[in-house]
Amino acid sequence: MTILVAPDPNWPAVAQALCDEWRALKLVGLQTIHHIGSTSVPGLPAKPVIDLMPIFDTQPHAAEAADAVTSLGYEWMGAFGLEGAALCPP
């Protein structure tokens, strides 16, 4: 069962801190990281999981990043059909 919680105004700041952790890894080909999912929508009740979607310049660079990202405790979920993308919730 998925449990929704009241919107938390700290979710954007938490997402930014997580993105900063990713950037500190100096991942080859990382272009940007998007905060996605229900916690990225202000005022929306959500399951309390910050979802991030990194965008890499190539799919091989995305695949190379998987070990480093999972070492931070994320689940690497692949590209879901989006070239150069990977969805990785903590």
XYZ file of C-alpha atoms in Angstrom:
90
model
C 0.000 0.000 0.000
C 1.321 3.430 -0.929
C 0.953 6.007 1.819
C 0.631 9.651 0.832
C 1.718 12.395 3.187
C 0.972 16.090 3.339
C 3.149 18.281 1.117
C 6.495 19.153 2.673
C 7.942 22.543 1.708
C 11.422 21.087 2.348
C 11.222 18.588 -0.530
C 12.843 20.949 -3.083
C 15.759 21.649 -0.715
C 16.194 17.946 -0.009
C 16.197 17.232 -3.740
C 18.816 19.939 -4.286
C 21.053 18.460 -1.578
C 20.748 15.027 -3.188
C 21.608 16.500 -6.588
C 24.679 18.112 -5.015
C 25.770 14.656 -3.775
C 25.481 13.354 -7.313
C 27.472 16.259 -8.741
C 30.225 15.620 -6.180
C 30.706 12.187 -7.771
C 31.948 13.936 -10.949
C 30.065 11.455 -13.140
C 31.301 11.461 -16.721
C 28.699 12.826 -19.104
C 26.235 14.004 -16.433
C 24.446 17.003 -17.918
C 21.710 17.756 -15.401
C 19.525 16.158 -12.736
C 15.775 16.699 -12.508
C 13.636 16.395 -9.379
C 10.601 14.516 -10.684
C 7.561 12.738 -9.337
C 4.927 13.819 -6.871
C 7.349 15.479 -4.411
C 8.376 17.893 -7.170
C 4.856 19.378 -7.396
C 4.338 22.149 -4.816
C 1.323 21.573 -2.584
C 0.640 18.022 -3.780
C 0.298 15.188 -1.256
C 2.876 12.553 -2.164
C 4.610 9.372 -1.164
C 7.664 10.700 0.699
C 10.258 9.602 -1.866
C 12.436 12.102 -3.715
C 12.760 10.867 -7.294
C 15.663 12.123 -9.382
C 16.225 11.760 -13.103
C 19.789 12.340 -14.267
C 20.421 13.199 -17.899
C 23.674 11.965 -19.430
C 25.181 12.823 -22.782
C 25.235 9.149 -23.839
C 23.664 5.914 -22.674
C 27.098 4.319 -22.091
C 27.986 7.168 -19.692
C 24.686 6.611 -17.878
C 25.454 2.896 -17.554
C 28.959 3.664 -16.263
C 27.465 5.828 -13.498
C 25.256 3.080 -12.073
C 27.800 1.683 -9.580
C 28.710 5.103 -8.193
C 25.063 6.077 -7.800
C 24.045 2.816 -6.140
C 26.945 3.273 -3.702
C 25.022 6.318 -2.403
C 22.061 4.062 -1.646
C 19.989 4.702 -4.778
C 18.205 2.103 -6.829
C 19.353 2.413 -10.445
C 16.275 1.976 -12.627
C 17.682 2.540 -16.102
C 16.462 4.742 -18.892
C 12.772 3.796 -19.112
C 12.954 4.462 -22.845
C 14.425 7.953 -22.503
C 17.729 8.152 -24.350
C 20.480 9.212 -21.945
C 18.189 9.193 -18.912
C 17.932 7.055 -15.796
C 15.361 7.173 -13.017
C 16.904 6.670 -9.582
C 14.862 6.975 -6.369
C 16.810 6.686 -3.109
